[in-house]
JSON list of C-alpha atoms in Angstrom, two decimals:
[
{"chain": "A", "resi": 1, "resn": "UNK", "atom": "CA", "xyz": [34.77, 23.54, 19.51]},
{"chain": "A", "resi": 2, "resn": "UNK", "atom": "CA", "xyz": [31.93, 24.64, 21.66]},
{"chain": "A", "resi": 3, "resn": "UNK", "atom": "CA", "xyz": [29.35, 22.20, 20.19]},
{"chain": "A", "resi": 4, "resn": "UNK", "atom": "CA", "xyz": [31.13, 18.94, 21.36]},
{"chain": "A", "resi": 5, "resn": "UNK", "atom": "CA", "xyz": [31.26, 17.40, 24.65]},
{"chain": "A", "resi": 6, "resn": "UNK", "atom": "CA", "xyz": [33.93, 14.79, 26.22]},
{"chain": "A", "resi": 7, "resn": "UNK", "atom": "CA", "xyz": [31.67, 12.15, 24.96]},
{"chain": "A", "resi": 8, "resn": "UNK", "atom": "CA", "xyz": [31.80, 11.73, 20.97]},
{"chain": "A", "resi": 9, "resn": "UNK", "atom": "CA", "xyz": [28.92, 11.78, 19.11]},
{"chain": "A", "resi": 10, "resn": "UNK", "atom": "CA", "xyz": [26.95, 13.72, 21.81]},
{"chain": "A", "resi": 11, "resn": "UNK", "atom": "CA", "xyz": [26.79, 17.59, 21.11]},
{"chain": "A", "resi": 12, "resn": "UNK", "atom": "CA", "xyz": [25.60, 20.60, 23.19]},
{"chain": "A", "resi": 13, "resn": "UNK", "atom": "CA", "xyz": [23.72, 24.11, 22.08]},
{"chain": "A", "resi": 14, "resn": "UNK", "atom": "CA", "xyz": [21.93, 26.47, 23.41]},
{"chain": "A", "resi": 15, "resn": "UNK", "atom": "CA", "xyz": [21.85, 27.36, 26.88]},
{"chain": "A", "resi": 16, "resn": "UNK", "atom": "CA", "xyz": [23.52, 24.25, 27.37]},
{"chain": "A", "resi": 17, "resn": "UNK", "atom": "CA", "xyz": [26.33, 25.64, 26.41]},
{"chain": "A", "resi": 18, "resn": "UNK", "atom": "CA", "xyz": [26.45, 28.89, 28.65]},
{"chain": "A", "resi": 19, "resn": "UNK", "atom": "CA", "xyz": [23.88, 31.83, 28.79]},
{"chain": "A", "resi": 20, "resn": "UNK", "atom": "CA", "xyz": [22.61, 32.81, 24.88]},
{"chain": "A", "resi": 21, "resn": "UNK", "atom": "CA", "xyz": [20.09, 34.65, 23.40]},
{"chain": "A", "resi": 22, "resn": "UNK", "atom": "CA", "xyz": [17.67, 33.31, 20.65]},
{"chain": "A", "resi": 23, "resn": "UNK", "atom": "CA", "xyz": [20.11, 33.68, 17.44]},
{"chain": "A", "resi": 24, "resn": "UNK", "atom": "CA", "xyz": [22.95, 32.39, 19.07]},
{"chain": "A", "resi": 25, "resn": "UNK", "atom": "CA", "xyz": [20.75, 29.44, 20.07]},
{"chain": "A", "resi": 26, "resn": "UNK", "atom": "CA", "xyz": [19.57, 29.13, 16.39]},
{"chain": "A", "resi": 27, "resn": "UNK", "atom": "CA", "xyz": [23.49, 29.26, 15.00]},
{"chain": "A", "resi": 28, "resn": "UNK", "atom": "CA", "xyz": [25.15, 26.47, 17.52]},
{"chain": "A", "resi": 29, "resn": "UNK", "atom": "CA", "xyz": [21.78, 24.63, 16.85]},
{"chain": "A", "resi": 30, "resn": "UNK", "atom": "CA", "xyz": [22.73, 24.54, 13.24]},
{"chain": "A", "resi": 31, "resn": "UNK", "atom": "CA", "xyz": [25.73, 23.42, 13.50]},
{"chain": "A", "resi": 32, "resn": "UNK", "atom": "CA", "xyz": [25.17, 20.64, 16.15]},
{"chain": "A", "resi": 33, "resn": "UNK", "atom": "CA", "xyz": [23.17, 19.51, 13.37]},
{"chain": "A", "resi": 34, "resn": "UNK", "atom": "CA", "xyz": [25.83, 19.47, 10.71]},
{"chain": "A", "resi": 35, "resn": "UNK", "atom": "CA", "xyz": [27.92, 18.04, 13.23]},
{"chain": "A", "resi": 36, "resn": "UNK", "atom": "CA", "xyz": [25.29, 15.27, 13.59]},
{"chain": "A", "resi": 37, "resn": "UNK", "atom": "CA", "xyz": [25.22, 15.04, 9.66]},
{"chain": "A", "resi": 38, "resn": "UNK", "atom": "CA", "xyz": [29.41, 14.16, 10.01]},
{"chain": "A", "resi": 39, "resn": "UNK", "atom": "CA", "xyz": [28.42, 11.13, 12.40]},
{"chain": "A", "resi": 40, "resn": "UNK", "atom": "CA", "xyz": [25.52, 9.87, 9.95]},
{"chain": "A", "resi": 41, "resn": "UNK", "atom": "CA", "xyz": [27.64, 10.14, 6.83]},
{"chain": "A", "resi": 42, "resn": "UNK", "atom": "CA", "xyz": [28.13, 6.55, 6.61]},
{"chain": "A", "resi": 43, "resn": "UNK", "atom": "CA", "xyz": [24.65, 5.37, 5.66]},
{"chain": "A", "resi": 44, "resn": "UNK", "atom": "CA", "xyz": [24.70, 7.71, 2.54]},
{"chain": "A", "resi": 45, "resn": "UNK", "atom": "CA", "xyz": [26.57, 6.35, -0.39]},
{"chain": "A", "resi": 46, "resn": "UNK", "atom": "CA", "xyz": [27.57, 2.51, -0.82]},
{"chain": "A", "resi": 47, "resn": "UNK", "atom": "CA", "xyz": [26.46, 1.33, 2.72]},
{"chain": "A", "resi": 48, "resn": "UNK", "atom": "CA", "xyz": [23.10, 3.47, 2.06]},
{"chain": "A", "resi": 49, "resn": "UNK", "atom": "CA", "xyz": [20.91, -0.07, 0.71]},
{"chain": "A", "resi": 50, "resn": "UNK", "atom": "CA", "xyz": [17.53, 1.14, -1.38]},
{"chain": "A", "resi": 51, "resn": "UNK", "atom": "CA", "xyz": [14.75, -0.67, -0.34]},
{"chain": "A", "resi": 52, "resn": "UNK", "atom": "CA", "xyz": [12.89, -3.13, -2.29]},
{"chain": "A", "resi": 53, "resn": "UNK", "atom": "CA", "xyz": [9.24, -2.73, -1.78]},
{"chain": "A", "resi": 54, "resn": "UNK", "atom": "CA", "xyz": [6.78, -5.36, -3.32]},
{"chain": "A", "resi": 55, "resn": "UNK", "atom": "CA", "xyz": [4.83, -4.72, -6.91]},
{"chain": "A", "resi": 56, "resn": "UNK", "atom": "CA", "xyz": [2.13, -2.31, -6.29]},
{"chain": "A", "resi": 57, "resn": "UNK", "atom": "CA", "xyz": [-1.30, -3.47, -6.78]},
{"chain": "A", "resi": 58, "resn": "UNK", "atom": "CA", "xyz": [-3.42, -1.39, -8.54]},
{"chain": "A", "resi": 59, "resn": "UNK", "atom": "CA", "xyz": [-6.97, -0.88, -6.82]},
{"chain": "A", "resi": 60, "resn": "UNK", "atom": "CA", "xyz": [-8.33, 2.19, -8.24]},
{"chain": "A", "resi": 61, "resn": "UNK", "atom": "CA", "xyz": [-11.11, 0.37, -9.89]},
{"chain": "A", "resi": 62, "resn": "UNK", "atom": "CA", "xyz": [-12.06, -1.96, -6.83]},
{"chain": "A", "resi": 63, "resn": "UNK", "atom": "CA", "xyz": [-14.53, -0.78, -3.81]},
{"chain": "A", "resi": 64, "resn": "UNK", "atom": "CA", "xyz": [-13.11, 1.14, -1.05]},
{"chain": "A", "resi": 65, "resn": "UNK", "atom": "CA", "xyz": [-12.04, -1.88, 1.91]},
{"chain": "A", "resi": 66, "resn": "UNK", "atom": "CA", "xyz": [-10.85, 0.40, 4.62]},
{"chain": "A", "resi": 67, "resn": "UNK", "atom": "CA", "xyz": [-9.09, -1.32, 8.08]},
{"chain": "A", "resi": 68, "resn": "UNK", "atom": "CA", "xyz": [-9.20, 1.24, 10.97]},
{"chain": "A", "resi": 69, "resn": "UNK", "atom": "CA", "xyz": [-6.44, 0.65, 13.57]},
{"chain": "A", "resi": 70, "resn": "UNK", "atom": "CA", "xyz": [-7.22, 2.30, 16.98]},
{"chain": "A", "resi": 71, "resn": "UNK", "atom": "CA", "xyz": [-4.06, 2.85, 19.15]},
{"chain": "A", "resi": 72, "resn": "UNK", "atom": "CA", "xyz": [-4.26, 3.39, 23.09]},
{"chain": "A", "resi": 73, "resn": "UNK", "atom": "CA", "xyz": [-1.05, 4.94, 22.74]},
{"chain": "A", "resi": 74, "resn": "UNK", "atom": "CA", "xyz": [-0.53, 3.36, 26.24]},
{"chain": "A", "resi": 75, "resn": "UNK", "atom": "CA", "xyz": [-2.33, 5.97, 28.35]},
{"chain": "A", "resi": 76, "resn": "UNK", "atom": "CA", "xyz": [-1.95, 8.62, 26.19]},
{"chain": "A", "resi": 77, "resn": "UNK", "atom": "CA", "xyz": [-5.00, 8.04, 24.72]},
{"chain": "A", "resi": 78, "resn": "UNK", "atom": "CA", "xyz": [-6.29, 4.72, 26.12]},
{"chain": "A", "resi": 79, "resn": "UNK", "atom": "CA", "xyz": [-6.74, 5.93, 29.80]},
{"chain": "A", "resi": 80, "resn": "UNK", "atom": "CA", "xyz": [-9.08, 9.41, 28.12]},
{"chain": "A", "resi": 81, "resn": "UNK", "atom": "CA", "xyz": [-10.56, 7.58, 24.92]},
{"chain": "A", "resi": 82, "resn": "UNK", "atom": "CA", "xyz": [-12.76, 4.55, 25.17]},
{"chain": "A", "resi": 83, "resn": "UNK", "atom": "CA", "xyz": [-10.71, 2.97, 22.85]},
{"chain": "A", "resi": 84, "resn": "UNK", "atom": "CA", "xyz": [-12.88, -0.86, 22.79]},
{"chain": "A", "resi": 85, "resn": "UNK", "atom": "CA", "xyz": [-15.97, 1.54, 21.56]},
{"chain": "A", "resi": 86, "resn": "UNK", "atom": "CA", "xyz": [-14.42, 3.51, 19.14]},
{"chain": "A", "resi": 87, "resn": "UNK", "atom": "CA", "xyz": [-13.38, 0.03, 17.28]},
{"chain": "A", "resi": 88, "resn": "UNK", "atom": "CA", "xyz": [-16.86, -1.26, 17.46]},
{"chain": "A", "resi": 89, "resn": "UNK", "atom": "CA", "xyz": [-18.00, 1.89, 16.10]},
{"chain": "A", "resi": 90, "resn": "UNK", "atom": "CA", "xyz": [-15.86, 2.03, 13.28]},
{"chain": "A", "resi": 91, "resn": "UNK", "atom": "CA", "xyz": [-16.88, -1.25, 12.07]},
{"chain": "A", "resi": 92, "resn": "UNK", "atom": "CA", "xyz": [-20.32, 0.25, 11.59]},
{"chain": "A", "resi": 93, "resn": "UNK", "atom": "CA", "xyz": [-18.87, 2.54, 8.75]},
{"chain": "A", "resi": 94, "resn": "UNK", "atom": "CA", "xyz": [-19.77, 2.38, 5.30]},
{"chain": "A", "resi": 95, "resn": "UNK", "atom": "CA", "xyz": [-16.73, 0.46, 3.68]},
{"chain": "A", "resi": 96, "resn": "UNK", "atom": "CA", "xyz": [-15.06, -0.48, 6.89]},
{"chain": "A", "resi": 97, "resn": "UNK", "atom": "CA", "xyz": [-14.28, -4.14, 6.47]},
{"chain": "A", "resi": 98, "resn": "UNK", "atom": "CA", "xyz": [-11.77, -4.06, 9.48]},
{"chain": "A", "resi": 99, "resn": "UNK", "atom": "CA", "xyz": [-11.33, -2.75, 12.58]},
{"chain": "A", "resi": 100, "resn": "UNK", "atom": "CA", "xyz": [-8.91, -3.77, 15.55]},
{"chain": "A", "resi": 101, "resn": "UNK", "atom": "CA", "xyz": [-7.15, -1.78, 18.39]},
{"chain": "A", "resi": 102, "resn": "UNK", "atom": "CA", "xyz": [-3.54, -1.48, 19.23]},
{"chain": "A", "resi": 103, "resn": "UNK", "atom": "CA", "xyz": [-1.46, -0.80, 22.06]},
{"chain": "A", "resi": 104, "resn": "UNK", "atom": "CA", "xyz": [1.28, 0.72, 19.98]},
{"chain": "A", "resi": 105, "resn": "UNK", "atom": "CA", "xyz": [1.00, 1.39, 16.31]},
{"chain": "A", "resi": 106, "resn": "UNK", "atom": "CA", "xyz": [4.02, 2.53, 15.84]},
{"chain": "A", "resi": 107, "resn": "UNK", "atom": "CA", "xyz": [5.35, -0.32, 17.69]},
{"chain": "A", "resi": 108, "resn": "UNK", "atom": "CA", "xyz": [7.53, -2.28, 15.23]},
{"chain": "A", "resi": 109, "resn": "UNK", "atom": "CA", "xyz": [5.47, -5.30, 15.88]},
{"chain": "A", "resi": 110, "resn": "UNK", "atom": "CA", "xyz": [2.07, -3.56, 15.13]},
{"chain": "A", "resi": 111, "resn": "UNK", "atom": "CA", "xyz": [3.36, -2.27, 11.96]},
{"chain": "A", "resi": 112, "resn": "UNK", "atom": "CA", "xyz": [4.33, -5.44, 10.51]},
{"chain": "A", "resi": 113, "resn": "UNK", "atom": "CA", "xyz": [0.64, -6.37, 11.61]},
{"chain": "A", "resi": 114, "resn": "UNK", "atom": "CA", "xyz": [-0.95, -3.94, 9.57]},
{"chain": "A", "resi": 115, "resn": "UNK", "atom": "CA", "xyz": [1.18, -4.79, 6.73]},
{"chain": "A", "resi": 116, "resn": "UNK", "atom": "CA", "xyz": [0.16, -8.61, 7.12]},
{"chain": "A", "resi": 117, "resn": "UNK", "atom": "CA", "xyz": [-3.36, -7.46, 7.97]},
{"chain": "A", "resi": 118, "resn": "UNK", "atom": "CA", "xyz": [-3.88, -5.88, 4.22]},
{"chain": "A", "resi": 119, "resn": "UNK", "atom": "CA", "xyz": [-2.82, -8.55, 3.05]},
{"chain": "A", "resi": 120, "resn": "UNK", "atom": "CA", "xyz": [-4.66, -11.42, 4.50]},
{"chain": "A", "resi": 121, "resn": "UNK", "atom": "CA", "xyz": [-7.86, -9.06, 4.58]},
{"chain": "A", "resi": 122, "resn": "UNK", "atom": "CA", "xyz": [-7.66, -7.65, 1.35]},
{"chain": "A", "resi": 123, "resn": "UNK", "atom": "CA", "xyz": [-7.71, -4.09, 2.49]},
{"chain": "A", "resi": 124, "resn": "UNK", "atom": "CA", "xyz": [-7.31, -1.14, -0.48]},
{"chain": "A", "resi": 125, "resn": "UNK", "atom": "CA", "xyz": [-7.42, 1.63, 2.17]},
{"chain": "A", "resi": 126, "resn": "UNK", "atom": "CA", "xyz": [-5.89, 2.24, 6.12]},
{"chain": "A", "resi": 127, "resn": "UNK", "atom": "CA", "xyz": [-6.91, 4.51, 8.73]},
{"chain": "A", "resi": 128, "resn": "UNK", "atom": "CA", "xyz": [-4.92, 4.92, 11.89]},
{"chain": "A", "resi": 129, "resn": "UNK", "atom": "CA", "xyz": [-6.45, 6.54, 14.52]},
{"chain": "A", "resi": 130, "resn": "UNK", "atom": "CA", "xyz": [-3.30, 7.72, 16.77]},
{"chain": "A", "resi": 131, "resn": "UNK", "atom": "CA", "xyz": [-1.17, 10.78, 17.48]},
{"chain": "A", "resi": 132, "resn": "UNK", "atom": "CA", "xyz": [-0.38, 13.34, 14.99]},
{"chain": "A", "resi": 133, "resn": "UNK", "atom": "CA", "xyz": [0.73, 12.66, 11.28]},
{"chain": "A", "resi": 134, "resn": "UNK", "atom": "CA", "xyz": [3.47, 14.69, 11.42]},
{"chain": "A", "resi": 135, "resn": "UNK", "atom": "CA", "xyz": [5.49, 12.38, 14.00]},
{"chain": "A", "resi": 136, "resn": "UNK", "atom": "CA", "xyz": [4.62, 8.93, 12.43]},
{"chain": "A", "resi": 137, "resn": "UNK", "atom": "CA", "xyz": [2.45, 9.29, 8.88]},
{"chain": "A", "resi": 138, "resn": "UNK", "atom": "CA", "xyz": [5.92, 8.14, 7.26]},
{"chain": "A", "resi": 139, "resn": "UNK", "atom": "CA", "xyz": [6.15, 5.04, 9.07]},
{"chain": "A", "resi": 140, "resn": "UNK", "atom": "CA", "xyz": [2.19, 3.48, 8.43]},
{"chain": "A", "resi": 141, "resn": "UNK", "atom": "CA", "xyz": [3.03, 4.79, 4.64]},
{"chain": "A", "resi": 142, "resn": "UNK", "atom": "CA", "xyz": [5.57, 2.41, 4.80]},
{"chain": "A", "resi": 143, "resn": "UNK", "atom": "CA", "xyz": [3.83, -0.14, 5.85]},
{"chain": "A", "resi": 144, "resn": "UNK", "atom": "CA", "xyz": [1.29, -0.14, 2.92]},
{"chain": "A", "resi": 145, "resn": "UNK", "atom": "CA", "xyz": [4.33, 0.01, 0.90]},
{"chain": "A", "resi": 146, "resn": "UNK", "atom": "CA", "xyz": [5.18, -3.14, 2.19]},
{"chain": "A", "resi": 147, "resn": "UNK", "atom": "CA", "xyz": [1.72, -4.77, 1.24]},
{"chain": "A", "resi": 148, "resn": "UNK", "atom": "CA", "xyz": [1.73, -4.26, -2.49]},
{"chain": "A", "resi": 149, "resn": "UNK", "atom": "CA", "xyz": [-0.44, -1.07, -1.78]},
{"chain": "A", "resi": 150, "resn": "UNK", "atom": "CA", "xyz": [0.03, 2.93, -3.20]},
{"chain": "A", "resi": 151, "resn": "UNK", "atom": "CA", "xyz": [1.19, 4.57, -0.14]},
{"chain": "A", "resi": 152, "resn": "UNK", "atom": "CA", "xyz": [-1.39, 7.21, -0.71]},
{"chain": "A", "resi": 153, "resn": "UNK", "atom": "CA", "xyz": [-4.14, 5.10, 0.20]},
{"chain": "A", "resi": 154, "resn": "UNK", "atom": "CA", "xyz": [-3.41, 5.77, 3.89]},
{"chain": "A", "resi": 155, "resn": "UNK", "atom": "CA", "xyz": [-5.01, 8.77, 6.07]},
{"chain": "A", "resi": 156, "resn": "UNK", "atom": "CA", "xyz": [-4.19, 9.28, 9.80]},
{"chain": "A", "resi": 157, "resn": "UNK", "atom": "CA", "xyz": [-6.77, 10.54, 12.67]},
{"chain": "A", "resi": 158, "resn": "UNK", "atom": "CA", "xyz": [-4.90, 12.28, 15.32]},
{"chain": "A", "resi": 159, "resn": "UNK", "atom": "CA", "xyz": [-7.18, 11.49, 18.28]},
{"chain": "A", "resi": 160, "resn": "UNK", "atom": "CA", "xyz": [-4.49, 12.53, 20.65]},
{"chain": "A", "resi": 161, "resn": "UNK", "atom": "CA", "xyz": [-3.30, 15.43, 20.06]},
{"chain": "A", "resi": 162, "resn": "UNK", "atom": "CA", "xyz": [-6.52, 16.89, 19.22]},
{"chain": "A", "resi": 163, "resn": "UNK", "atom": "CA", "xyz": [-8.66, 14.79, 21.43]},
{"chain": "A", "resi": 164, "resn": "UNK", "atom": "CA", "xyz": [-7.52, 12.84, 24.49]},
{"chain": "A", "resi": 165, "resn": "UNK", "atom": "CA", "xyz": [-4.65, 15.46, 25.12]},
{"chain": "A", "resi": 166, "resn": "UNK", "atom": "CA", "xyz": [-7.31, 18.49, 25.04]},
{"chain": "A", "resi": 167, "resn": "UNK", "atom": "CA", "xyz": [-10.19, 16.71, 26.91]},
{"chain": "A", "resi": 168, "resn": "UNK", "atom": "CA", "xyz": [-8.59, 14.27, 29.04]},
{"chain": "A", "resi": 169, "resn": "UNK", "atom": "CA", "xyz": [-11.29, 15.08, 32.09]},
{"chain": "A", "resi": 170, "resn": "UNK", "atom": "CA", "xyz": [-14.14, 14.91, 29.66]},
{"chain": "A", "resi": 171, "resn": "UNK", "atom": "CA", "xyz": [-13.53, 10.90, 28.76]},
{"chain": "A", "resi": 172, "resn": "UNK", "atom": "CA", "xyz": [-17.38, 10.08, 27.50]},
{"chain": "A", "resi": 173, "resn": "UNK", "atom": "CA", "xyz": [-16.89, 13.53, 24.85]},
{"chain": "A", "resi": 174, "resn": "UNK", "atom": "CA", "xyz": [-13.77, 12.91, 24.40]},
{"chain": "A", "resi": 175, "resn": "UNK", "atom": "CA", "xyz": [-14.95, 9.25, 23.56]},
{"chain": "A", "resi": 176, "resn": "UNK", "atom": "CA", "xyz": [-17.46, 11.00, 21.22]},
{"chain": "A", "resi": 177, "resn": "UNK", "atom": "CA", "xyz": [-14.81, 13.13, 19.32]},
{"chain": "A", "resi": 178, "resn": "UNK", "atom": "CA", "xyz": [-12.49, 10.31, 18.74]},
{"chain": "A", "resi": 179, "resn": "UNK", "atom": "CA", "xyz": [-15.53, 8.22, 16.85]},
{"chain": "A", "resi": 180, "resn": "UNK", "atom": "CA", "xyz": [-16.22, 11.50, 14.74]},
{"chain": "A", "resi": 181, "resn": "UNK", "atom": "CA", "xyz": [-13.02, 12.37, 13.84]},
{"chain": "A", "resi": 182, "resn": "UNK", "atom": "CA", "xyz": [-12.38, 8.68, 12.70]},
{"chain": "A", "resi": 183, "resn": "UNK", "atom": "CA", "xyz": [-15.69, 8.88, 10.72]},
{"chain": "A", "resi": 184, "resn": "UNK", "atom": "CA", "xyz": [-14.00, 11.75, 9.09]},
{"chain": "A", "resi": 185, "resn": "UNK", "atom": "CA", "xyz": [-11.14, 10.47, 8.22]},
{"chain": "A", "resi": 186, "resn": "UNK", "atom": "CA", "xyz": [-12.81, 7.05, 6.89]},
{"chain": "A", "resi": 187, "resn": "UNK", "atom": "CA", "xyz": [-14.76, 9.35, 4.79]},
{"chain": "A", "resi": 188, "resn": "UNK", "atom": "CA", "xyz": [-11.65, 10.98, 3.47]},
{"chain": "A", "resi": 189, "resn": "UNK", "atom": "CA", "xyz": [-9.77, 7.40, 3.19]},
{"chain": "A", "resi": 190, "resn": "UNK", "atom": "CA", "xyz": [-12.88, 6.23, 0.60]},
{"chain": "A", "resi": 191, "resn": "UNK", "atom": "CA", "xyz": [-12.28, 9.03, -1.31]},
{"chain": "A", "resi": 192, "resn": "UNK", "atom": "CA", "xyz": [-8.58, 8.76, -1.84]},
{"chain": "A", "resi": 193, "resn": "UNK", "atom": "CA", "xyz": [-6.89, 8.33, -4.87]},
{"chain": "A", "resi": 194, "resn": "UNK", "atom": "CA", "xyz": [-2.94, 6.79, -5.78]},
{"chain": "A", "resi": 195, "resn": "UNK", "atom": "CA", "xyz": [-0.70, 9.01, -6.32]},
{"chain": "A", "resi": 196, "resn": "UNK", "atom": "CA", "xyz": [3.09, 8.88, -7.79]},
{"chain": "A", "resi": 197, "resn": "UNK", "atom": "CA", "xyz": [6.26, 10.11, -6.40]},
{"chain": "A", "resi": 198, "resn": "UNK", "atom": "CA", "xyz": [8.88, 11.68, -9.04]},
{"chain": "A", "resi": 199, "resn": "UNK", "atom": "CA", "xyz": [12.75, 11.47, -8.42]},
{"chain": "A", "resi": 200, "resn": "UNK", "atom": "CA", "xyz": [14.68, 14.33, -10.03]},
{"chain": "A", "resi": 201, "resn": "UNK", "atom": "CA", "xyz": [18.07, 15.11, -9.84]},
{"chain": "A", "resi": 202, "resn": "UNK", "atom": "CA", "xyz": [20.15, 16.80, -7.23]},
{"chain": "A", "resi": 203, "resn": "UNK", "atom": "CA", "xyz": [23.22, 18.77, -7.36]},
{"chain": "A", "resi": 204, "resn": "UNK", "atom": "CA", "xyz": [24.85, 17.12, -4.54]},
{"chain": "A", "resi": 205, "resn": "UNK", "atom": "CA", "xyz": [26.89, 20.13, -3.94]},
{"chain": "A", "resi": 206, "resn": "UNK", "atom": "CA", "xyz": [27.60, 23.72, -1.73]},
{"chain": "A", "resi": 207, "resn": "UNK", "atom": "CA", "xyz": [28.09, 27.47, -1.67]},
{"chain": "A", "resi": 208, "resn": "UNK", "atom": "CA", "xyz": [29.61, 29.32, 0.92]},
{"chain": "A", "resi": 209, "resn": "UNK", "atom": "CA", "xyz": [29.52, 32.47, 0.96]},
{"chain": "A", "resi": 210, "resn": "UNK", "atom": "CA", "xyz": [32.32, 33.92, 3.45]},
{"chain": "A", "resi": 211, "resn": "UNK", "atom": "CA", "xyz": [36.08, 32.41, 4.06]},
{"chain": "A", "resi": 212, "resn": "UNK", "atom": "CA", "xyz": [35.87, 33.51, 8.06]},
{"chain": "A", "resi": 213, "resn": "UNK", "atom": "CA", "xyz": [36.23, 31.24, 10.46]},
{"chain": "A", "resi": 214, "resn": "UNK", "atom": "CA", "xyz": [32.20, 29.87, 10.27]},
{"chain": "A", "resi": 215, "resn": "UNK", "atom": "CA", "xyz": [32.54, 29.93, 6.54]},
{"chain": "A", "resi": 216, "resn": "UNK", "atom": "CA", "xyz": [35.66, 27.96, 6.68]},
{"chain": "A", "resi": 217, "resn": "UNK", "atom": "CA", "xyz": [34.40, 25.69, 9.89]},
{"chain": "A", "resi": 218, "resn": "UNK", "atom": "CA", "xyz": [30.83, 25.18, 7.50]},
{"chain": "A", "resi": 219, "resn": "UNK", "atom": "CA", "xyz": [32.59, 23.79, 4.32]},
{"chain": "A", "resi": 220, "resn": "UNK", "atom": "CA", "xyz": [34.53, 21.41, 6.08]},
{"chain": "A", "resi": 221, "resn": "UNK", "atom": "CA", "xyz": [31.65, 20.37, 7.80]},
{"chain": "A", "resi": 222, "resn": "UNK", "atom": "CA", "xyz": [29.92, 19.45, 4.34]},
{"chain": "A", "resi": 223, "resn": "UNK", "atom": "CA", "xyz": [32.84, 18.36, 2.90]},
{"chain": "A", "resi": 224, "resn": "UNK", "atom": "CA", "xyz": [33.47, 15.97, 5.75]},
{"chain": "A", "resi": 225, "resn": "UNK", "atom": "CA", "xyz": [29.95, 14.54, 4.26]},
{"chain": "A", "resi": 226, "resn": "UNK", "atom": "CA", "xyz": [31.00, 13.72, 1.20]},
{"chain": "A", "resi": 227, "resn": "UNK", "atom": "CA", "xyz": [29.88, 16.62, -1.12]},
{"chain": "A", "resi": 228, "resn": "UNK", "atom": "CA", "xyz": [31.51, 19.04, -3.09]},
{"chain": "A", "resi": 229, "resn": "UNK", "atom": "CA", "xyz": [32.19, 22.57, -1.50]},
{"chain": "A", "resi": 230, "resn": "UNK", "atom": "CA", "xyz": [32.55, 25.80, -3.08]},
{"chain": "A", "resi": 231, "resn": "UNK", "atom": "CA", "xyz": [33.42, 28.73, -0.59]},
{"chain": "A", "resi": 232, "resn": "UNK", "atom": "CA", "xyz": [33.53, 31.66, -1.60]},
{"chain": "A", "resi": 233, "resn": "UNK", "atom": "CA", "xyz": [35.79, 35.13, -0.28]},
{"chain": "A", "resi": 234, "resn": "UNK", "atom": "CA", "xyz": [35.72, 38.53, -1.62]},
{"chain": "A", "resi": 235, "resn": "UNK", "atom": "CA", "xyz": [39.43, 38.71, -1.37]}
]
């Protein structure tokens, strides 16, 4: 199996495997990641605990209290972005009732303290002012989850990415940006409205199409997962 290594659990594609082109890389890539899938199959299924979030409060009808939460990211953003500044400016915000900074948001430690911080504060909308949503929005939804609040009520302002990465000699404009583009997104967060996710049925199960060697290789893969496989040969 080219995909594993000596070590189990730890699994090798593209060029680390040898010389490949771009397809090649894209094939062993996909099935490192079913390979993966095999090692992770044991938190699906009985050992696979569902959560048990608090009641949600409902706060449509109350005034917009949004908490801002400025993270230095470490450096990442705190050595560019004044981040002390930014948090004093937010608090000047129409319905900002909160405002702190953080060294780590995404810290497990600083999560917990937003969740706790809704709470004690009374907070019915959350802004983090980080990275980018798509690495970490999951996580701070989570966390108003935790405090009785519709997950939906969050919005995220990525002043890294777009702002301390791109101007990181520029530190009072970059400064600047960071204060608009959490204005913006505390403008968005009053606005916001609950929303409700639907579960719907899946057919937990496979077609393959093609009894070679890869056909035969990928339906043992997902049957090693626990679903049903159907592969399929022209013979």
């Amino acid at each position: 199996n080219p995909i594993t290594t000596t070590r189990p659990g730890v699994f090798v594609s593209g060029a680390f495997q040898g010389p490949m082109d771009i397809p090649e890389s894209v094939f062993s890539a996909s099935g490192a990641s079913s390979q993966s899938g095999e090692f992770l199959d044991y938190r699906r299924g009985k050992l696979s605990k569902e959560r048990i979030y608090p009641p949600e409060k409902d706060v449509s009808q109350e005034e917009p209290r949004v908490g801002v939460f400025v993270c230095h990211c470490g450096a990442n953003i705190g050595r560019v972005v004044d981040v002390p500044s930014t948090v004093e400016y937010a608090l000047t915000l129409p319905n900002v009732v909160y405002a702190t900074e953080q060294l780590f948001s995404c810290a497990t430690d600083s999560a917990e303290s937003i969740t706790e911080t809704v709470q004690e504060k009374g907070l019915n909308r959350v802004v983090v002012a980080a990275c980018s949503p798509r690495t970490i929005e999951p996580l701070f939804r989570d966390t108003l989850r935790e405090a009785g609040i519709n997950q939906y009520y969050f919005e995220m302002a990525n002043i890294r990415e777009h702002c301390s990465w791109v101007h990181s000699k520029e530190k009072e404009d970059a400064t600047q940006k960071a204060k608009d583009i959490t204005r913006m997104s505390v403008a968005r967060a009053s606005l916001l409205q609950p929303l409700q996710e639907i579960d719907l049925p899946v057919n937990r199960a496979a077609l393959v199409v093609g009894g070679g060697i890869a056909g035969m290789t990928c339906a043992l893969s997902i049957a090693n997962q626990g679903h049903a496989v159907y592969l399929l040969e022209k013979d």
